[in-house]
Coordinates of C-alpha atoms in Angstrom, one line a residue:
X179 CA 0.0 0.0 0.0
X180 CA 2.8 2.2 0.8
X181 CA 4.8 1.2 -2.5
X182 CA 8.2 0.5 -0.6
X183 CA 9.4 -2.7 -0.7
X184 CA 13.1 -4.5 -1.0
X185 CA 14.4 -6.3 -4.2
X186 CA 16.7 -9.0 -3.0
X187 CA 18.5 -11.3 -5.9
X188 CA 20.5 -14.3 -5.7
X189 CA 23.9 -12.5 -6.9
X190 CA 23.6 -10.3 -3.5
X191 CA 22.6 -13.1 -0.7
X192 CA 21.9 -11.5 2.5
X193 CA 21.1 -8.4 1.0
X194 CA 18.5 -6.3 -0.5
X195 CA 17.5 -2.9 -2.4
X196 CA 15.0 -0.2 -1.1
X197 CA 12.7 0.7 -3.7
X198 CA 9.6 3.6 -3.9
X199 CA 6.8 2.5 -6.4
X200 CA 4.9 5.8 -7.2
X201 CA 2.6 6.7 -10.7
X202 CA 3.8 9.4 -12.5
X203 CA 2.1 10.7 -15.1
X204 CA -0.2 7.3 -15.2
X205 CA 3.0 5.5 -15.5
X206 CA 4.5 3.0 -12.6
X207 CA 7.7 4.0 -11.7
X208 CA 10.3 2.4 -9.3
X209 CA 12.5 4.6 -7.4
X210 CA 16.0 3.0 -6.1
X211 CA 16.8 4.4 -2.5
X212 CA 19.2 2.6 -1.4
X213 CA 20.8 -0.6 -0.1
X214 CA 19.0 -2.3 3.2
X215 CA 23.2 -2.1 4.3
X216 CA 23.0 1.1 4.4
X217 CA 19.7 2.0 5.0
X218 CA 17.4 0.9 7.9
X219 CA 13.4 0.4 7.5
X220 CA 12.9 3.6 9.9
X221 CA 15.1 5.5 6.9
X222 CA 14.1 4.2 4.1
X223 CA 10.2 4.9 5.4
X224 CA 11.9 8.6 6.0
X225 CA 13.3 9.0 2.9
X226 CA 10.5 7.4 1.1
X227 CA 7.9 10.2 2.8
X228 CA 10.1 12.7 1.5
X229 CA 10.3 11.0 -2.2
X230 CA 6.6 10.9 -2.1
X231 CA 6.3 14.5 -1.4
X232 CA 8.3 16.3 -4.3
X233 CA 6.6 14.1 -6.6
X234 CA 3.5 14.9 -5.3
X235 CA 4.7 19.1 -6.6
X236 CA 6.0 17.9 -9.5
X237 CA 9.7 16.2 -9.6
X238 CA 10.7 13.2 -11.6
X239 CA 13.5 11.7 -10.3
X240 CA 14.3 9.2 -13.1
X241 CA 14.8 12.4 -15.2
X242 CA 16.4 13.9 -12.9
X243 CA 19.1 11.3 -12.9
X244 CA 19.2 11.2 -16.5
X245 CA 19.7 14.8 -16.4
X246 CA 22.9 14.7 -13.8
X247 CA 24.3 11.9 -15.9
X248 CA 24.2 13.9 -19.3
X249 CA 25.7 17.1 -17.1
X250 CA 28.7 18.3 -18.7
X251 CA 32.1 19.0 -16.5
X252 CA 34.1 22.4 -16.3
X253 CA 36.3 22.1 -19.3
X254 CA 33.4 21.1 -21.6
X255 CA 30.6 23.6 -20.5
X256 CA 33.6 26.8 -20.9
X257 CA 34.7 26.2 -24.2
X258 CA 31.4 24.8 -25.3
X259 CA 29.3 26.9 -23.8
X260 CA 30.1 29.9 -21.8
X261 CA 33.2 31.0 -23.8
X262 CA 31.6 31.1 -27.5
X263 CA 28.7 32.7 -25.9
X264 CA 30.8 35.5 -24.5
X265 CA 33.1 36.1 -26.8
X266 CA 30.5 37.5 -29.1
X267 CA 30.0 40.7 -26.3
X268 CA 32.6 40.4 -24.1
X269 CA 35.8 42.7 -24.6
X270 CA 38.2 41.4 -21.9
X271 CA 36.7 37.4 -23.0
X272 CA 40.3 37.0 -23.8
X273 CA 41.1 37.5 -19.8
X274 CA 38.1 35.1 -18.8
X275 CA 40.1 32.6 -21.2
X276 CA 43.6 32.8 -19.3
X277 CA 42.0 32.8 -16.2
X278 CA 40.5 29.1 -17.5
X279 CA 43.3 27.9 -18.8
X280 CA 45.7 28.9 -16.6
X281 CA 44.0 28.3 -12.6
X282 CA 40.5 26.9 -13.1
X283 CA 40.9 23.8 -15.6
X284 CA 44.1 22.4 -14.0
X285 CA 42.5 22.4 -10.6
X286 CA 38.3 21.4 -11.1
X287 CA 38.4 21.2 -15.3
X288 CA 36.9 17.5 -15.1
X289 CA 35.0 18.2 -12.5
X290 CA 31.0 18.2 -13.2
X291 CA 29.9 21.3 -12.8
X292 CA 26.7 20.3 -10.5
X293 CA 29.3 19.1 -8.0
X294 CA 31.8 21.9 -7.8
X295 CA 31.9 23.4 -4.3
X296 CA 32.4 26.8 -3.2
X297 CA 35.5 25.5 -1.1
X298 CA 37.3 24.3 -4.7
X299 CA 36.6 27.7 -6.0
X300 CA 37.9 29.6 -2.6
X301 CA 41.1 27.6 -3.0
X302 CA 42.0 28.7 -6.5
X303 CA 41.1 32.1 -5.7
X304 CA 43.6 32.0 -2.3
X305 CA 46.0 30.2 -5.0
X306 CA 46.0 33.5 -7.3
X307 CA 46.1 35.9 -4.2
X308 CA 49.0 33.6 -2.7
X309 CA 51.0 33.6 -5.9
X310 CA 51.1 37.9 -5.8
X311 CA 48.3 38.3 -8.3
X312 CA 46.6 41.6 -7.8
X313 CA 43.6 41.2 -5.9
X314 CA 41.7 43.0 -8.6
X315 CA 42.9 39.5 -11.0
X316 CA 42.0 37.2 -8.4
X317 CA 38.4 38.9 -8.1
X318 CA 38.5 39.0 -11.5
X319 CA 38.5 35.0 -11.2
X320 CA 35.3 34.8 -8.8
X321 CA 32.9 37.4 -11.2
X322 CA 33.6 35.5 -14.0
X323 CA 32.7 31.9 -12.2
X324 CA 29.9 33.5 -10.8
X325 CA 28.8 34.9 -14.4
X326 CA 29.3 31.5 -15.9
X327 CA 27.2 29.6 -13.5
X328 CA 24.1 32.2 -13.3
X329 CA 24.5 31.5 -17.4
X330 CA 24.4 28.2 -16.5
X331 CA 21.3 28.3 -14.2
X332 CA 19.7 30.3 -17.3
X333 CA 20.1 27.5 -19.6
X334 CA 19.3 24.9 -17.2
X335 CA 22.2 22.7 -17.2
X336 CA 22.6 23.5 -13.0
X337 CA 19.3 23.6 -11.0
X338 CA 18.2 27.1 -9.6
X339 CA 19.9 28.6 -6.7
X340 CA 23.2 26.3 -7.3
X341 CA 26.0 28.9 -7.7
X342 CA 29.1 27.9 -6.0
X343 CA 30.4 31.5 -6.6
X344 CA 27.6 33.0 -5.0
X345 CA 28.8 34.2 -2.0
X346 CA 32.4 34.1 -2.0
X347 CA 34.3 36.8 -0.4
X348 CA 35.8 38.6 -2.4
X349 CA 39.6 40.4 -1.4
X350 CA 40.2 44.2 -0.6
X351 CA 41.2 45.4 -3.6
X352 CA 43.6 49.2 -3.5
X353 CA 42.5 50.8 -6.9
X354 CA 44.1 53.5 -5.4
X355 CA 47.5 51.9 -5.8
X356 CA 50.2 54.6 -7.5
X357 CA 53.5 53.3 -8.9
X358 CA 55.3 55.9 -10.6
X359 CA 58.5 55.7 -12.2
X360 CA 61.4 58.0 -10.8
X361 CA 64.5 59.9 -13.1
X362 CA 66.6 57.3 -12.0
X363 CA 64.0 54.1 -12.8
X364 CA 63.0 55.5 -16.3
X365 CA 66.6 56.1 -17.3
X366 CA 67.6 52.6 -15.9
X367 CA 64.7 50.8 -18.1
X368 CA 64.7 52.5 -21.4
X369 CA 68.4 51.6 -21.3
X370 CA 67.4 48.2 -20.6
X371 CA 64.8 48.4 -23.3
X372 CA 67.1 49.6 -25.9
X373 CA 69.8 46.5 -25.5
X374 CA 67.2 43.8 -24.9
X375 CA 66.9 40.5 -27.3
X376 CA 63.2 40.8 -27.6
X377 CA 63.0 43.9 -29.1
X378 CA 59.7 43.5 -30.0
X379 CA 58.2 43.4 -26.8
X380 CA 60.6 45.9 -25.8
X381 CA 58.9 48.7 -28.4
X382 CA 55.4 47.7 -26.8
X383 CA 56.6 48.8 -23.7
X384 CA 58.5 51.6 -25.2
X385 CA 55.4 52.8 -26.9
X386 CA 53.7 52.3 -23.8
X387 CA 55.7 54.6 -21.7
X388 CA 55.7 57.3 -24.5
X389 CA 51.8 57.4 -25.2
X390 CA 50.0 56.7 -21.6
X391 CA 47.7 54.0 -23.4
X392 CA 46.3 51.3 -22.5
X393 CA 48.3 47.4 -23.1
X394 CA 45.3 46.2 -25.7
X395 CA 45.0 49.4 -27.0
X396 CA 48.5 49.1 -28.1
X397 CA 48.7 45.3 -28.9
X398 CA 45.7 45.8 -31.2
X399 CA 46.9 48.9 -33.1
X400 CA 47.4 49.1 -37.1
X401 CA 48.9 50.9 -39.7
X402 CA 45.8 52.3 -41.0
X403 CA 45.5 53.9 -37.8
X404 CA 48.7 56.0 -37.2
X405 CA 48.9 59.0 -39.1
X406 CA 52.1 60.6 -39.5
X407 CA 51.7 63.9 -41.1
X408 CA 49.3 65.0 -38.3
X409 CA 51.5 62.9 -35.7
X410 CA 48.5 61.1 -34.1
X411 CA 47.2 58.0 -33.5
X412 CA 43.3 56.9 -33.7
X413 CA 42.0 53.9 -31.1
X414 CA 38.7 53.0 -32.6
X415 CA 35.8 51.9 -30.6
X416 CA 36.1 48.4 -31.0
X417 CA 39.8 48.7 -29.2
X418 CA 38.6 51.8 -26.6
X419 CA 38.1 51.0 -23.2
X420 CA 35.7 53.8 -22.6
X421 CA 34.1 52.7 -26.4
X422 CA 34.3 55.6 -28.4
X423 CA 37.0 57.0 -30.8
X424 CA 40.4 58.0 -29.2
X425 CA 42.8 60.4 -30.9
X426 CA 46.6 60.1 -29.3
X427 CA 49.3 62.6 -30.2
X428 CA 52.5 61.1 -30.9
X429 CA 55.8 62.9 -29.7
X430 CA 59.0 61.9 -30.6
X431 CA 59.4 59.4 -28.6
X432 CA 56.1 57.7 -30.0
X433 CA 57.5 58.3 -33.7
X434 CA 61.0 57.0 -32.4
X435 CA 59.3 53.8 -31.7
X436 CA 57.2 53.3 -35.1
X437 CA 60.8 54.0 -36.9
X438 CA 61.9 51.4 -35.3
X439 CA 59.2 48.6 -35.5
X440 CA 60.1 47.6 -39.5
X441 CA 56.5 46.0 -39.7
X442 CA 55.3 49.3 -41.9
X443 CA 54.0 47.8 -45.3
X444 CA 54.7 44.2 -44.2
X445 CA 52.0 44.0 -41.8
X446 CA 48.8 45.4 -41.1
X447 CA 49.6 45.6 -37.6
X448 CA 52.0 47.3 -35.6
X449 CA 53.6 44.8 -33.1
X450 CA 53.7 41.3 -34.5
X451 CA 54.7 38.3 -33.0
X452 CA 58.0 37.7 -35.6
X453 CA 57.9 33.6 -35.0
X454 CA 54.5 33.8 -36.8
X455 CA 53.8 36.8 -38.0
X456 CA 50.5 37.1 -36.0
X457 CA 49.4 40.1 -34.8
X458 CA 51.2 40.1 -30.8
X459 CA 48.6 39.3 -28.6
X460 CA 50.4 39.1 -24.9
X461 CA 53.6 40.3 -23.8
X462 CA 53.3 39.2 -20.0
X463 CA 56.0 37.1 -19.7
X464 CA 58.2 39.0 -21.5
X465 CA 57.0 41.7 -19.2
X466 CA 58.2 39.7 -16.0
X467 CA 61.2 39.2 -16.8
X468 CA 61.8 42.7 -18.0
X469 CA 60.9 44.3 -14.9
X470 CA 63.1 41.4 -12.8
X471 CA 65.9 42.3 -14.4
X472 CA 65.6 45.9 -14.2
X473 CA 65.3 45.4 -10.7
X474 CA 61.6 46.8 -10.3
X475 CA 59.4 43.0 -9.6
X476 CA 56.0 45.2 -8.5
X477 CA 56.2 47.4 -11.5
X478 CA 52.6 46.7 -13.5
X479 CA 52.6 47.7 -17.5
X480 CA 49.4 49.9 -16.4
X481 CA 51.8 51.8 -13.9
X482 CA 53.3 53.0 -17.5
X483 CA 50.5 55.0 -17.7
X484 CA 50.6 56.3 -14.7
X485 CA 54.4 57.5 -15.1
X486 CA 53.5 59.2 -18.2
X487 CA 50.7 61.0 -16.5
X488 CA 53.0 62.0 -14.2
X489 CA 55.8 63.2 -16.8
X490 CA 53.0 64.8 -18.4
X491 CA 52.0 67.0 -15.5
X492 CA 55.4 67.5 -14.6
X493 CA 56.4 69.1 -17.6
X494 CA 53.5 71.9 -17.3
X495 CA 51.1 70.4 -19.3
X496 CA 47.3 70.5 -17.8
X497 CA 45.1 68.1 -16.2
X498 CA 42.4 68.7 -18.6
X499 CA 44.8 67.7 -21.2
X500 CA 45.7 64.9 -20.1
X501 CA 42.6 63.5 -19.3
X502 CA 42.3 63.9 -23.0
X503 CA 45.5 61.8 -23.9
X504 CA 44.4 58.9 -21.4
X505 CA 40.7 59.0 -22.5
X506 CA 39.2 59.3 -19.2
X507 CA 35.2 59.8 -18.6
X508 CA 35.8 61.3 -15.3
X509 CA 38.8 64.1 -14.3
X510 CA 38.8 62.8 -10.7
X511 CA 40.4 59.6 -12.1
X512 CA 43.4 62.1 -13.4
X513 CA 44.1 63.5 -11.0
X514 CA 45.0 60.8 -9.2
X515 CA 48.0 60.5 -11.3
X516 CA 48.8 64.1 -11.1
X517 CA 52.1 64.1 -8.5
X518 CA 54.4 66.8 -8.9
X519 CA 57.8 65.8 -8.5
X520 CA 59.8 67.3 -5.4
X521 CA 61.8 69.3 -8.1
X522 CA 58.8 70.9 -9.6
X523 CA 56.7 72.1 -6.3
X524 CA 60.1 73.3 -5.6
X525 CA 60.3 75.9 -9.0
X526 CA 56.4 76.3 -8.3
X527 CA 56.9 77.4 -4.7
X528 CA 60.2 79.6 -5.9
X529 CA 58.0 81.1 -9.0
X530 CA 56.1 82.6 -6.0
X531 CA 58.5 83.5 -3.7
X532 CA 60.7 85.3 -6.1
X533 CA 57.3 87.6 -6.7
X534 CA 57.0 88.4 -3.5
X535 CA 60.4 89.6 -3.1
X536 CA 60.0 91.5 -5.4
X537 CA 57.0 93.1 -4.7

């Protein structure tokens, strides 16, 4: 009357299985529960009550299963899934690509993605923070988990309600953080720069230090947009950050640097990789062993930007034009970069004593 009973066959003497008989949709189905080893009549009666009652609003457990079996792990549902779906809005998808490769495959990438745990993903985001990552990248990490799986949920491949990433802490992250290059620093790398055996990379950074832009805005840059007779250089929308046209003026130093590239009229883009003749699409490890070398390890390629902010303001030039050159929405973000050097608020403060002297 109840519909539980126990299947015992002669391959498992001495033992039995716990089965639910219930109708669902007019059909008899038989529900396993368990092993009578494992569970005891006052359980499986339990457990049975409690079968009894989500079918009763609607669940079907058989499909259920069938569902969990055909569930897909980590490695499958990114590159599948989540990554072709992204990379057709997503600017930084490249970043959410890395992070996958690089920390979340090799440590839950065959793992089914129903059964990933928050604790897995709070490891590999410790990992990140533990290995000197910025805690802006390791962040980075948790969003784009938590994005993946709310996608997920959406396209009902995870049940409702089951994002690991959910509630994860995230870490304290300094966007306040200024690293600006000194005299002595800046001479000390663009010598280094000039003698170094990847002189591609080296020109990136070169470029970088000269212009104030962005890494990808540089990485992605073509001919077609440098013009040399007005000395300026065009970032289109689909390479701005802040998504509309940029115009960049180019110094000497800038021009130095295209002079010196030898890609003109043999590629479309500026900085190539010269093993394939790809356009260059990373230059961080390069990078870090650039900046070992040179003896500055926390030195980021956005603090580039800041340095030429600074050597901007330094050398009189105004705060509203330099929010210009850098393409910022907001001058508050400008002036956070705006640090006189001891040398300058030292003319500045003479320029005003020598008046009153005078006067």
């Amino acid at each position: 009357r109840t519909g539980l009973y126990i299947e015992v066959r002669s391959t498992s003497p001495g033992q039995g299985t716990w089965y639910l008989r219930t109708k669902i949709n007019g059909k008899t189905v038989h529900n396993k529960l368990g092993r009578t080893t494992d569970l005891t009549l006052k359980e499986a009666r339990a457990q049975a009550r409690t079968l009894k009652a989500e079918i009763t609003l609607g669940a079907n457990p058989q499909e259920d299963r069938a569902r969990q079996k055909e569930c897909m792990d980590w490695d499958t549902f990114f590159t599948t899934r989540y990554y072709p779906y992204v990379v057709q809005y997503k600017r930084s998808h490249r970043n959410d690509f890395d992070l996958h490769k690089n920390w979340v495959s090799p440590a839950m990438g065959r793992e089914r993605i129903d059964r990933i745990t928050r604790h897995q993903i709070e490891q590999i985001h410790q990992s990140m923070f533990d290995s000197s990552l910025a805690a802006s990248t390791c962040n980075h990490l948790i969003r784009t988990i938590r994005r993946a799986y709310n996608l997920a949920i959406e396209w009902q491949l995870v049940d409702q309600g089951k994002n690991p990433a959910a509630k994860i802490t995230l870490f304290p992250e300094d966007n306040k953080r200024q690293r600006i290059l000194t005299a002595t620093e800046l001479s000390k790398l663009t010598s280094l720069l000039k003698r170094d055996r990847n002189q591609m990379v080296a020109n990136v950074v070169l470029f970088l230090l000269s212009t104030g832009a962005r890494v990808n805005e540089a990485l992605k840059a073509d001919w077609s947009d440098i013009d040399r007779k007005g000395r300026t250089w065009t970032i289109p929308i689909r390479n701005s950050k802040s998504k509309k046209v940029r115009r960049v003026p180019l110094s000497d130093a800038a021009i130095r640097v295209l002079d010196s590239l030898k890609t003109e009229r043999r590629s479309p883009h500026l900085f190539i990789n010269k093993r394939t003749g790809n356009q260059l699409s990373t230059i961080s490890k390069t990078w870090d062993r650039l900046r070992e070398e040179a003896g500055m390890p926390d030195l980021r390629l956005h603090d580039l930007r800041h340095s030429f902010a600074s050597l901007c303001v330094n050398a009189g030039v105004s705060i509203y034009e330099v929010k210009e050159i850098l393409g910022h929405s907001d001058i508050k973000i400008t002036e956070r970069y705006a640090h006189l050097a001891p040398e300058t608020q030292q003319k500045a403060a003479s320029a005003a004593g020598d008046q009153i002297l005078a006067a």
